[in-house]
């Protein structure tokens, strides 16, 4: 039996992009890097302002470790 791995992709930008543009860019990136994926929905995109993420983005920092309130480690 195979197991599925859920991966979360997160975009941080200082400009406004629509949901379609973001998802199209992500799919192009995955295709260019031969990453297999399955699109289940194109509706679960949320937009919010996170000043810490934006500061990291502007400083060209692409990875940070977050620990959620439930104790899970999350890389973004």
GROMACS .gro file of N, CA and C in nm:
model
  228
    1UNK      N    1   0.084  -0.117   0.000
    1UNK     CA    2   0.000   0.000   0.000
    1UNK      C    3   0.089   0.125   0.000
    2UNK      N    4   0.063   0.215  -0.090
    2UNK     CA    5   0.142   0.338  -0.094
    2UNK      C    6   0.083   0.442  -0.001
    3UNK      N    7   0.168   0.531   0.042
    3UNK     CA    8   0.123   0.637   0.131
    3UNK      C    9   0.134   0.770   0.059
    4UNK      N   10   0.039   0.855   0.083
    4UNK     CA   11   0.042   0.990   0.025
    4UNK      C   12   0.111   1.084   0.122
    5UNK      N   13   0.185   1.175   0.067
    5UNK     CA   14   0.251   1.277   0.148
    5UNK      C   15   0.190   1.411   0.112
    6UNK      N   16   0.143   1.481   0.213
    6UNK     CA   17   0.085   1.613   0.188
    6UNK      C   18   0.192   1.718   0.205
    7UNK      N   19   0.208   1.799   0.104
    7UNK     CA   20   0.304   1.909   0.109
    7UNK      C   21   0.229   2.039   0.092
    8UNK      N   22   0.270   2.136   0.167
    8UNK     CA   23   0.207   2.267   0.158
    8UNK      C   24   0.305   2.365   0.096
    9UNK      N   25   0.260   2.432  -0.008
    9UNK     CA   26   0.343   2.534  -0.071
    9UNK      C   27   0.294   2.670  -0.029
   10UNK      N   28   0.387   2.757  -0.001
   10UNK     CA   29   0.350   2.889   0.046
   10UNK      C   30   0.425   2.994  -0.035
   11UNK      N   31   0.351   3.088  -0.087
   11UNK     CA   32   0.411   3.198  -0.162
   11UNK      C   33   0.407   3.323  -0.076
   12UNK      N   34   0.515   3.394  -0.073
   12UNK     CA   35   0.518   3.524  -0.006
   12UNK      C   36   0.563   3.627  -0.107
   13UNK      N   37   0.485   3.732  -0.120
   13UNK     CA   38   0.518   3.835  -0.217
   13UNK      C   39   0.473   3.970  -0.163
   14UNK      N   40   0.531   4.074  -0.214
   14UNK     CA   41   0.487   4.207  -0.172
   14UNK      C   42   0.397   4.272  -0.276
   15UNK      N   43   0.341   4.191  -0.363
   15UNK     CA   44   0.244   4.242  -0.459
   15UNK      C   45   0.121   4.153  -0.456
   16UNK      N   46   0.012   4.204  -0.504
   16UNK     CA   47  -0.114   4.131  -0.502
   16UNK      C   48  -0.125   4.045  -0.627
   17UNK      N   49  -0.153   3.918  -0.608
   17UNK     CA   50  -0.175   3.826  -0.719
   17UNK      C   51  -0.306   3.754  -0.698
   18UNK      N   52  -0.372   3.724  -0.805
   18UNK     CA   53  -0.496   3.649  -0.796
   18UNK      C   54  -0.468   3.501  -0.776
   19UNK      N   55  -0.568   3.429  -0.730
   19UNK     CA   56  -0.555   3.286  -0.704
   19UNK      C   57  -0.510   3.210  -0.828
   20UNK      N   58  -0.567   3.240  -0.942
   20UNK     CA   59  -0.533   3.168  -1.065
   20UNK      C   60  -0.386   3.187  -1.101
   21UNK      N   61  -0.335   3.309  -1.091
   21UNK     CA   62  -0.195   3.336  -1.125
   21UNK      C   63  -0.101   3.260  -1.033
   22UNK      N   64  -0.132   3.255  -0.904
   22UNK     CA   65  -0.048   3.184  -0.808
   22UNK      C   66  -0.047   3.034  -0.839
   23UNK      N   67  -0.164   2.977  -0.860
   23UNK     CA   68  -0.171   2.833  -0.886
   23UNK      C   69  -0.108   2.797  -1.020
   24UNK      N   70  -0.126   2.881  -1.121
   24UNK     CA   71  -0.062   2.856  -1.250
   24UNK      C   72   0.090   2.858  -1.237
   25UNK      N   73   0.142   2.952  -1.159
   25UNK     CA   74   0.287   2.959  -1.137
   25UNK      C   75   0.338   2.836  -1.065
   26UNK      N   76   0.264   2.791  -0.965
   26UNK     CA   77   0.304   2.672  -0.890
   26UNK      C   78   0.304   2.549  -0.980
   27UNK      N   79   0.200   2.532  -1.060
   27UNK     CA   80   0.193   2.417  -1.150
   27UNK      C   81   0.306   2.421  -1.253
   28UNK      N   82   0.338   2.538  -1.304
   28UNK     CA   83   0.450   2.550  -1.399
   28UNK      C   84   0.582   2.510  -1.333
   29UNK      N   85   0.602   2.555  -1.209
   29UNK     CA   86   0.724   2.520  -1.136
   29UNK      C   87   0.733   2.369  -1.117
   30UNK      N   88   0.624   2.306  -1.075
   30UNK     CA   89   0.625   2.161  -1.054
   30UNK      C   90   0.650   2.086  -1.184
   31UNK      N   91   0.587   2.131  -1.292
   31UNK     CA   92   0.608   2.067  -1.423
   31UNK      C   93   0.753   2.081  -1.469
   32UNK      N   94   0.810   2.200  -1.451
   32UNK     CA   95   0.948   2.224  -1.492
   32UNK      C   96   1.048   2.138  -1.416
   33UNK      N   97   1.013   2.098  -1.295
   33UNK     CA   98   1.103   2.019  -1.211
   33UNK      C   99   1.061   1.872  -1.202
   34UNK      N  100   0.974   1.830  -1.294
   34UNK     CA  101   0.928   1.690  -1.303
   34UNK      C  102   0.875   1.636  -1.170
   35UNK      N  103   0.799   1.719  -1.100
   35UNK     CA  104   0.736   1.677  -0.975
   35UNK      C  105   0.595   1.632  -1.007
   36UNK      N  106   0.562   1.508  -0.970
   36UNK     CA  107   0.428   1.458  -0.994
   36UNK      C  108   0.334   1.514  -0.889
   37UNK      N  109   0.215   1.551  -0.931
   37UNK     CA  110   0.117   1.606  -0.838
   37UNK      C  111  -0.023   1.579  -0.891
   38UNK      N  112  -0.118   1.591  -0.804
   38UNK     CA  113  -0.258   1.575  -0.840
   38UNK      C  114  -0.334   1.696  -0.789
   39UNK      N  115  -0.408   1.761  -0.875
   39UNK     CA  116  -0.487   1.876  -0.834
   39UNK      C  117  -0.622   1.826  -0.785
   40UNK      N  118  -0.650   1.851  -0.659
   40UNK     CA  119  -0.779   1.809  -0.604
   40UNK      C  120  -0.878   1.924  -0.602
   41UNK      N  121  -0.827   2.041  -0.576
   41UNK     CA  122  -0.913   2.159  -0.575
   41UNK      C  123  -0.829   2.282  -0.607
   42UNK      N  124  -0.892   2.379  -0.664
   42UNK     CA  125  -0.823   2.506  -0.691
   42UNK      C  126  -0.886   2.617  -0.609
   43UNK      N  127  -0.955   2.579  -0.502
   43UNK     CA  128  -1.026   2.681  -0.426
   43UNK      C  129  -0.969   2.705  -0.287
   44UNK      N  130  -0.867   2.630  -0.247
   44UNK     CA  131  -0.817   2.645  -0.111
   44UNK      C  132  -0.692   2.732  -0.105
   45UNK      N  133  -0.708   2.854  -0.149
   45UNK     CA  134  -0.598   2.951  -0.143
   45UNK      C  135  -0.642   3.063  -0.050
   46UNK      N  136  -0.563   3.088   0.052
   46UNK     CA  137  -0.597   3.199   0.140
   46UNK      C  138  -0.489   3.306   0.129
   47UNK      N  139  -0.530   3.427   0.150
   47UNK     CA  140  -0.438   3.540   0.141
   47UNK      C  141  -0.443   3.614   0.273
   48UNK      N  142  -0.329   3.638   0.329
   48UNK     CA  143  -0.324   3.716   0.453
   48UNK      C  144  -0.190   3.785   0.459
   49UNK      N  145  -0.181   3.886   0.542
   49UNK     CA  146  -0.056   3.960   0.556
   49UNK      C  147   0.020   3.908   0.677
   50UNK      N  148   0.142   3.866   0.655
   50UNK     CA  149   0.228   3.817   0.762
   50UNK      C  150   0.357   3.896   0.754
   51UNK      N  151   0.375   3.991   0.844
   51UNK     CA  152   0.491   4.080   0.835
   51UNK      C  153   0.622   4.005   0.853
   52UNK      N  154   0.625   3.898   0.934
   52UNK     CA  155   0.748   3.820   0.952
   52UNK      C  156   0.787   3.751   0.822
   53UNK      N  157   0.689   3.690   0.755
   53UNK     CA  158   0.717   3.625   0.627
   53UNK      C  159   0.764   3.726   0.524
   54UNK      N  160   0.702   3.843   0.521
   54UNK     CA  161   0.741   3.944   0.423
   54UNK      C  162   0.882   3.995   0.450
   55UNK      N  163   0.918   4.013   0.576
   55UNK     CA  164   1.055   4.054   0.610
   55UNK      C  165   1.156   3.949   0.566
   56UNK      N  166   1.125   3.822   0.589
   56UNK     CA  167   1.214   3.714   0.546
   56UNK      C  168   1.226   3.712   0.394
   57UNK      N  169   1.115   3.729   0.326
   57UNK     CA  170   1.114   3.730   0.179
   57UNK      C  171   1.202   3.843   0.126
   58UNK      N  172   1.190   3.960   0.184
   58UNK     CA  173   1.269   4.074   0.137
   58UNK      C  174   1.417   4.056   0.170
   59UNK      N  175   1.447   3.974   0.270
   59UNK     CA  176   1.586   3.948   0.307
   59UNK      C  177   1.642   3.826   0.235
   60UNK      N  178   1.568   3.773   0.138
   60UNK     CA  179   1.606   3.657   0.059
   60UNK      C  180   1.629   3.535   0.149
   61UNK      N  181   1.547   3.520   0.249
   61UNK     CA  182   1.551   3.402   0.335
   61UNK      C  183   1.435   3.313   0.293
   62UNK      N  184   1.465   3.192   0.250
   62UNK     CA  185   1.360   3.108   0.193
   62UNK      C  186   1.310   2.999   0.287
   63UNK      N  187   1.366   2.989   0.406
   63UNK     CA  188   1.326   2.879   0.494
   63UNK      C  189   1.325   2.926   0.638
   64UNK      N  190   1.221   2.889   0.710
   64UNK     CA  191   1.219   2.914   0.854
   64UNK      C  192   1.144   2.801   0.922
   65UNK      N  193   1.173   2.781   1.045
   65UNK     CA  194   1.114   2.676   1.126
   65UNK      C  195   1.004   2.737   1.211
   66UNK      N  196   0.886   2.682   1.206
   66UNK     CA  197   0.777   2.731   1.290
   66UNK      C  198   0.728   2.615   1.375
   67UNK      N  199   0.694   2.642   1.498
   67UNK     CA  200   0.634   2.542   1.585
   67UNK      C  201   0.493   2.589   1.613
   68UNK      N  202   0.394   2.508   1.574
   68UNK     CA  203   0.256   2.549   1.592
   68UNK      C  204   0.214   2.532   1.737
   69UNK      N  205   0.096   2.583   1.768
   69UNK     CA  206   0.044   2.572   1.904
   69UNK      C  207   0.018   2.427   1.942
   70UNK      N  208   0.008   2.339   1.843
   70UNK     CA  209  -0.014   2.196   1.869
   70UNK      C  210   0.117   2.120   1.880
   71UNK      N  211   0.229   2.192   1.874
   71UNK     CA  212   0.358   2.127   1.889
   71UNK      C  213   0.417   2.070   1.762
   72UNK      N  214   0.352   2.091   1.649
   72UNK     CA  215   0.403   2.038   1.523
   72UNK      C  216   0.507   2.133   1.464
   73UNK      N  217   0.610   2.078   1.406
   73UNK     CA  218   0.713   2.159   1.342
   73UNK      C  219   0.674   2.178   1.196
   74UNK      N  220   0.684   2.299   1.149
   74UNK     CA  221   0.645   2.331   1.012
   74UNK      C  222   0.757   2.411   0.948
   75UNK      N  223   0.800   2.369   0.830
   75UNK     CA  224   0.900   2.444   0.756
   75UNK      C  225   0.830   2.528   0.651
   76UNK      N  226   0.862   2.655   0.646
   76UNK     CA  227   0.802   2.741   0.544
   76UNK      C  228   0.912   2.815   0.472
   0.00000   0.00000   0.00000
